[in-house]
PDB file of C-alpha atoms in Angstrom:
ATOM      1  CA  MET N 808    -146.084-201.347  76.603  1.00 47.00           C
ATOM      2  CA  ARG N 809    -147.480-202.706  73.769  1.00 51.00           C
ATOM      3  CA  SER N 810    -145.389-205.465  72.128  1.00 58.00           C
ATOM      4  CA  ASP N 811    -146.573-205.222  68.931  1.00 77.00           C
ATOM      5  CA  PRO N 812    -148.127-202.178  66.719  1.00 80.00           C
ATOM      6  CA  ASN N 813    -151.096-204.462  66.336  1.00 81.00           C
ATOM      7  CA  ALA N 814    -151.328-205.498  69.807  1.00 84.00           C
ATOM      8  CA  ILE N 815    -155.125-205.615  71.402  1.00 86.00           C
ATOM      9  CA  ASP N 816    -155.562-203.873  74.887  1.00 86.00           C
ATOM     10  CA  VAL N 817    -158.257-205.519  76.067  1.00 87.00           C
ATOM     11  CA  PRO N 818    -159.045-203.638  79.503  1.00 88.00           C
ATOM     12  CA  ARG N 819    -159.885-204.746  82.816  1.00 91.00           C
ATOM     13  CA  PHE N 820    -164.555-203.753  82.341  1.00 91.00           C
ATOM     14  CA  ILE N 821    -165.990-203.292  78.893  1.00 93.00           C
ATOM     15  CA  GLN N 822    -169.563-201.294  79.658  1.00 89.00           C
ATOM     16  CA  ALA N 823    -171.922-199.750  78.529  1.00 89.00           C
ATOM     17  CA  HIS N 824    -171.989-196.055  78.508  1.00 83.00           C
ATOM     18  CA  GLY N 825    -175.221-193.990  79.281  1.00 81.00           C
ATOM     19  CA  LEU N 826    -177.199-197.181  78.814  1.00 86.00           C
ATOM     20  CA  HIS N 827    -178.978-199.599  82.071  1.00 87.00           C
ATOM     21  CA  VAL N 828    -176.440-202.849  80.577  1.00 89.00           C
ATOM     22  CA  PRO N 829    -177.023-205.888  83.062  1.00 89.00           C
ATOM     23  CA  ILE N 830    -173.903-207.368  82.098  1.00 92.00           C
ATOM     24  CA  ILE N 831    -170.268-205.617  82.359  1.00 92.00           C
ATOM     25  CA  LEU N 832    -167.171-207.974  79.933  1.00 94.00           C
ATOM     26  CA  ARG N 833    -163.687-208.764  81.680  1.00 93.00           C
ATOM     27  CA  PRO N 834    -160.711-210.760  80.663  1.00 91.00           C
ATOM     28  CA  LEU N 835    -160.641-213.997  81.973  1.00 91.00           C
ATOM     29  CA  THR N 836    -158.016-214.368  84.428  1.00 93.00           C
ATOM     30  CA  THR N 837    -156.226-217.195  85.905  1.00 94.00           C
ATOM     31  CA  ASP N 838    -158.078-216.587  89.237  1.00 96.00           C
ATOM     32  CA  ASP N 839    -161.191-217.370  87.487  1.00 95.00           C
ATOM     33  CA  CYS N 840    -160.064-221.107  86.911  1.00 96.00           C
ATOM     34  CA  ASP N 841    -162.280-223.552  88.949  1.00 97.00           C
ATOM     35  CA  GLU N 842    -165.601-221.033  89.033  1.00 95.00           C
ATOM     36  CA  TRP N 843    -164.887-221.768  84.820  1.00 94.00           C
ATOM     37  CA  ASN N 844    -163.857-225.351  84.733  1.00 94.00           C
ATOM     38  CA  GLU N 845    -167.024-226.258  87.369  1.00 97.00           C
ATOM     39  CA  VAL N 846    -169.432-224.457  85.027  1.00 96.00           C
ATOM     40  CA  ARG N 847    -167.205-225.256  81.659  1.00 94.00           C
ATOM     41  CA  TRP N 848    -167.689-229.356  82.461  1.00 94.00           C
ATOM     42  CA  ARG N 849    -171.416-229.075  84.212  1.00 97.00           C
ATOM     43  CA  ASN N 850    -172.365-227.715  80.210  1.00 96.00           C
ATOM     44  CA  ASP N 851    -170.809-230.095  78.922  1.00 94.00           C
ATOM     45  CA  ASP N 852    -172.875-231.920  76.958  1.00 96.00           C
ATOM     46  CA  TRP N 853    -174.360-228.483  76.289  1.00 94.00           C
ATOM     47  CA  LEU N 854    -171.916-226.971  74.563  1.00 93.00           C
ATOM     48  CA  LYS N 855    -170.377-229.501  72.776  1.00 92.00           C
ATOM     49  CA  PRO N 856    -172.054-229.891  68.687  1.00 92.00           C
ATOM     50  CA  TRP N 857    -170.520-226.174  68.906  1.00 89.00           C
ATOM     51  CA  GLU N 858    -167.098-226.770  70.154  1.00 86.00           C
ATOM     52  CA  SER N 859    -164.095-226.147  68.189  1.00 87.00           C
ATOM     53  CA  GLY N 860    -161.121-228.563  68.547  1.00 83.00           C
ATOM     54  CA  ASP N 861    -157.581-228.710  67.394  1.00 84.00           C
ATOM     55  CA  PRO N 862    -156.735-230.726  63.968  1.00 85.00           C
ATOM     56  CA  VAL N 863    -153.498-231.540  64.665  1.00 83.00           C
ATOM     57  CA  HIS N 864    -154.125-233.136  68.520  1.00 81.00           C
ATOM     58  CA  GLY N 865    -151.075-231.179  69.969  1.00 79.00           C
ATOM     59  CA  ALA N 866    -151.252-231.539  73.324  1.00 80.00           C
ATOM     60  CA  SER N 867    -154.480-229.898  75.639  1.00 84.00           C
ATOM     61  CA  MET N 868    -153.616-226.904  77.820  1.00 88.00           C
ATOM     62  CA  SER N 869    -154.396-226.261  81.007  1.00 91.00           C
ATOM     63  CA  PHE N 870    -156.717-223.350  81.498  1.00 91.00           C
ATOM     64  CA  ASN N 871    -154.215-221.202  83.096  1.00 93.00           C
ATOM     65  CA  GLU N 872    -151.644-221.670  80.139  1.00 91.00           C
ATOM     66  CA  TRP N 873    -155.327-221.407  78.015  1.00 89.00           C
ATOM     67  CA  VAL N 874    -155.157-218.154  79.672  1.00 92.00           C
ATOM     68  CA  ARG N 875    -151.573-216.931  78.902  1.00 92.00           C
ATOM     69  CA  ALA N 876    -152.310-217.943  74.809  1.00 90.00           C
ATOM     70  CA  MET N 877    -155.059-215.294  74.869  1.00 90.00           C
ATOM     71  CA  ARG N 878    -152.829-212.845  76.781  1.00 90.00           C
ATOM     72  CA  CYS N 879    -149.680-213.354  74.679  1.00 91.00           C
ATOM     73  CA  ASN N 880    -152.273-213.870  71.486  1.00 87.00           C
ATOM     74  CA  GLU N 881    -153.719-210.149  72.416  1.00 87.00           C
ATOM     75  CA  ARG N 882    -149.862-208.663  73.126  1.00 87.00           C
ATOM     76  CA  ASN N 883    -149.444-210.066  69.028  1.00 86.00           C
ATOM     77  CA  GLY N 884    -152.949-208.153  67.900  1.00 82.00           C
ATOM     78  CA  THR N 885    -153.698-212.446  67.393  1.00 80.00           C
ATOM     79  CA  GLY N 886    -156.672-212.406  69.401  1.00 72.00           C
ATOM     80  CA  VAL N 887    -159.434-214.258  68.674  1.00 84.00           C
ATOM     81  CA  VAL N 888    -163.240-214.304  70.540  1.00 80.00           C
ATOM     82  CA  GLY N 889    -165.962-216.700  71.206  1.00 82.00           C
ATOM     83  CA  TYR N 890    -168.371-217.053  73.251  1.00 86.00           C
ATOM     84  CA  TRP N 891    -171.107-220.135  74.846  1.00 90.00           C
ATOM     85  CA  VAL N 892    -173.985-219.119  77.535  1.00 93.00           C
ATOM     86  CA  ASP N 893    -174.667-221.070  80.704  1.00 96.00           C
ATOM     87  CA  GLU N 894    -176.825-222.846  79.914  1.00 96.00           C
ATOM     88  CA  ARG N 895    -178.768-221.654  83.164  1.00 96.00           C
ATOM     89  CA  CYS N 896    -178.938-218.787  81.344  1.00 94.00           C
ATOM     90  CA  ALA N 897    -179.530-219.473  78.069  1.00 94.00           C
ATOM     91  CA  GLY N 898    -182.061-217.106  76.087  1.00 93.00           C
ATOM     92  CA  ARG N 899    -182.169-213.761  78.668  1.00 94.00           C
ATOM     93  CA  GLY N 900    -179.847-211.995  76.086  1.00 94.00           C
ATOM     94  CA  TYR N 901    -176.729-212.328  77.373  1.00 95.00           C
ATOM     95  CA  ALA N 902    -175.033-213.108  74.505  1.00 96.00           C
ATOM     96  CA  PRO N 903    -176.750-210.355  72.131  1.00 96.00           C
ATOM     97  CA  MET N 904    -175.351-207.902  74.755  1.00 96.00           C
ATOM     98  CA  ALA N 905    -172.100-209.404  75.564  1.00 96.00           C
ATOM     99  CA  VAL N 906    -171.685-208.954  71.545  1.00 96.00           C
ATOM    100  CA  THR N 907    -173.041-205.361  71.274  1.00 97.00           C
ATOM    101  CA  LEU N 908    -170.716-204.162  74.026  1.00 96.00           C
ATOM    102  CA  LEU N 909    -167.580-206.177  72.458  1.00 95.00           C
ATOM    103  CA  ALA N 910    -168.552-204.791  68.964  1.00 96.00           C
ATOM    104  CA  ASP N 911    -169.085-201.049  70.226  1.00 96.00           C
ATOM    105  CA  TRP N 912    -165.463-201.155  72.786  1.00 94.00           C
ATOM    106  CA  ALA N 913    -163.142-202.693  69.413  1.00 93.00           C
ATOM    107  CA  MET N 914    -165.133-200.380  66.539  1.00 96.00           C
ATOM    108  CA  PHE N 915    -166.384-197.249  68.698  1.00 96.00           C
ATOM    109  CA  ASP N 916    -163.563-197.405  71.657  1.00 94.00           C
ATOM    110  CA  PRO N 917    -160.742-195.189  71.410  1.00 92.00           C
ATOM    111  CA  SER N 918    -159.487-197.324  73.647  1.00 89.00           C
ATOM    112  CA  GLY N 919    -160.136-200.825  71.256  1.00 91.00           C
ATOM    113  CA  PRO N 920    -158.599-201.694  68.257  1.00 92.00           C
ATOM    114  CA  GLN N 921    -160.591-200.059  65.836  1.00 92.00           C
ATOM    115  CA  LEU N 922    -162.007-202.993  63.994  1.00 93.00           C
ATOM    116  CA  HIS N 923    -163.946-201.966  60.875  1.00 95.00           C
ATOM    117  CA  ARG N 924    -165.617-205.279  61.217  1.00 94.00           C
ATOM    118  CA  VAL N 925    -166.770-208.253  63.952  1.00 94.00           C
ATOM    119  CA  GLU N 926    -167.208-211.186  61.805  1.00 94.00           C
ATOM    120  CA  ILE N 927    -169.946-214.047  63.439  1.00 95.00           C
ATOM    121  CA  ASP N 928    -169.217-217.359  62.358  1.00 96.00           C
ATOM    122  CA  LEU N 929    -171.806-219.944  63.338  1.00 96.00           C
ATOM    123  CA  LEU N 930    -172.249-224.034  62.294  1.00 97.00           C
ATOM    124  CA  PRO N 931    -175.942-224.013  60.038  1.00 97.00           C
ATOM    125  CA  GLU N 932    -177.402-226.068  62.233  1.00 97.00           C
ATOM    126  CA  ASN N 933    -177.055-223.732  65.521  1.00 96.00           C
ATOM    127  CA  GLU N 934    -180.011-221.822  66.159  1.00 96.00           C
ATOM    128  CA  ARG N 935    -179.142-219.994  68.969  1.00 95.00           C
ATOM    129  CA  SER N 936    -176.361-218.098  68.145  1.00 95.00           C
ATOM    130  CA  ARG N 937    -178.345-217.325  64.218  1.00 96.00           C
ATOM    131  CA  LYS N 938    -180.268-215.629  66.195  1.00 96.00           C
ATOM    132  CA  VAL N 939    -177.788-214.044  68.261  1.00 96.00           C
ATOM    133  CA  ALA N 940    -176.732-212.910  65.243  1.00 97.00           C
ATOM    134  CA  LEU N 941    -179.202-211.504  63.921  1.00 97.00           C
ATOM    135  CA  LYS N 942    -180.703-209.706  67.204  1.00 96.00           C
ATOM    136  CA  VAL N 943    -177.225-207.754  66.517  1.00 96.00           C
ATOM    137  CA  GLY N 944    -177.490-206.842  63.430  1.00 96.00           C
ATOM    138  CA  ALA N 945    -175.303-208.494  61.464  1.00 97.00           C
ATOM    139  CA  SER N 946    -175.646-209.067  57.637  1.00 97.00           C
ATOM    140  CA  TYR N 947    -175.383-212.269  56.181  1.00 98.00           C
ATOM    141  CA  GLU N 948    -172.783-212.571  54.105  1.00 98.00           C
ATOM    142  CA  GLY N 949    -172.019-216.708  52.910  1.00 98.00           C
ATOM    143  CA  MET N 950    -170.895-219.786  53.509  1.00 98.00           C
ATOM    144  CA  ARG N 951    -166.956-220.451  54.469  1.00 97.00           C
ATOM    145  CA  LYS N 952    -166.341-224.102  53.143  1.00 98.00           C
ATOM    146  CA  ALA N 953    -164.797-226.293  56.054  1.00 97.00           C
ATOM    147  CA  TYR N 954    -163.884-223.602  58.113  1.00 95.00           C
ATOM    148  CA  MET N 955    -163.000-224.606  61.668  1.00 93.00           C
ATOM    149  CA  PHE N 956    -162.444-228.262  63.126  1.00 93.00           C
ATOM    150  CA  VAL N 957    -165.142-228.843  65.176  1.00 93.00           C
ATOM    151  CA  ASN N 958    -166.480-232.702  66.801  1.00 87.00           C
ATOM    152  CA  GLY N 959    -163.850-234.170  64.465  1.00 89.00           C
ATOM    153  CA  GLN N 960    -164.192-232.863  60.883  1.00 93.00           C
ATOM    154  CA  TRP N 961    -164.307-229.625  59.019  1.00 96.00           C
ATOM    155  CA  ARG N 962    -167.337-228.193  59.447  1.00 96.00           C
ATOM    156  CA  ASP N 963    -168.974-225.359  57.291  1.00 98.00           C
ATOM    157  CA  HIS N 964    -169.852-221.854  58.794  1.00 97.00           C
ATOM    158  CA  GLU N 965    -172.108-219.503  57.823  1.00 97.00           C
ATOM    159  CA  SER N 966    -170.853-216.440  57.902  1.00 97.00           C
ATOM    160  CA  TYR N 967    -172.307-213.042  59.538  1.00 97.00           C
ATOM    161  CA  ALA N 968    -170.905-209.113  59.789  1.00 96.00           C
ATOM    162  CA  LEU N 969    -171.179-206.288  61.632  1.00 97.00           C
ATOM    163  CA  LEU N 970    -169.899-203.048  60.783  1.00 97.00           C
ATOM    164  CA  PRO N 971    -169.720-199.618  62.378  1.00 96.00           C
ATOM    165  CA  GLU N 972    -172.284-198.169  59.400  1.00 97.00           C
ATOM    166  CA  TYR N 973    -174.588-200.959  60.602  1.00 96.00           C
ATOM    167  CA  ALA N 974    -175.015-199.358  63.788  1.00 96.00           C
ATOM    168  CA  PRO N 975    -173.264-195.435  64.504  1.00 94.00           C
ATOM    169  CA  ASN N 976    -174.860-194.973  67.602  1.00 94.00           C
ATOM    170  CA  GLY N 977    -173.259-197.724  68.809  1.00 96.00           C
ATOM    171  CA  PHE N 978    -174.661-201.174  68.673  1.00 97.00           C
ATOM    172  CA  THR N 979    -174.978-201.895  72.030  1.00 96.00           C
ATOM    173  CA  ALA N 980    -177.917-199.061  71.826  1.00 95.00           C
ATOM    174  CA  ARG N 981    -179.642-199.994  68.853  1.00 95.00           C
ATOM    175  CA  LEU N 982    -180.471-203.616  70.838  1.00 95.00           C
ATOM    176  CA  MET N 983    -181.524-201.530  73.868  1.00 93.00           C
ATOM    177  CA  GLY N 984    -183.450-199.735  71.979  1.00 90.00           C
ATOM    178  CA  GLU N 985    -182.060-196.790  72.524  1.00 71.00           C
TER     179      GLU N 985
END
């Protein structure tokens, strides 16, 4: 039962229907702690330039506390999505596929939140994220001044958006060329 009318009921899996897409999305669970920590900390140098931080320097959260906070945000309809890719898997198209799968669920799937837009915000020097935004067909909307706290300072971010009318048959189908 939803605790809030804006709650986001994230399914156990998000996958492409009728398309051969080699990935399936699912929410993190507390069972992912060891594997997530291994991959995240092995990629620390790779991710550090892009990682948002806490401008008020609050208490750090354990992985399990972070997962519980995400579930709470979903119940309250305030969930925010971020993504990163293990450096060993970069450049294989996983990020664009994940973004399109999520956008299709969030905009078109009857079980999704029926969003009218999905936004991708990125640091201007993050060429890889810009390529993801462009590859999935997001349109550039402008610069957001002092948008996110990254590496100890408020940083400007380029803003891109996906709207349902950009891909009436779905973003994943468009990405896969079908």
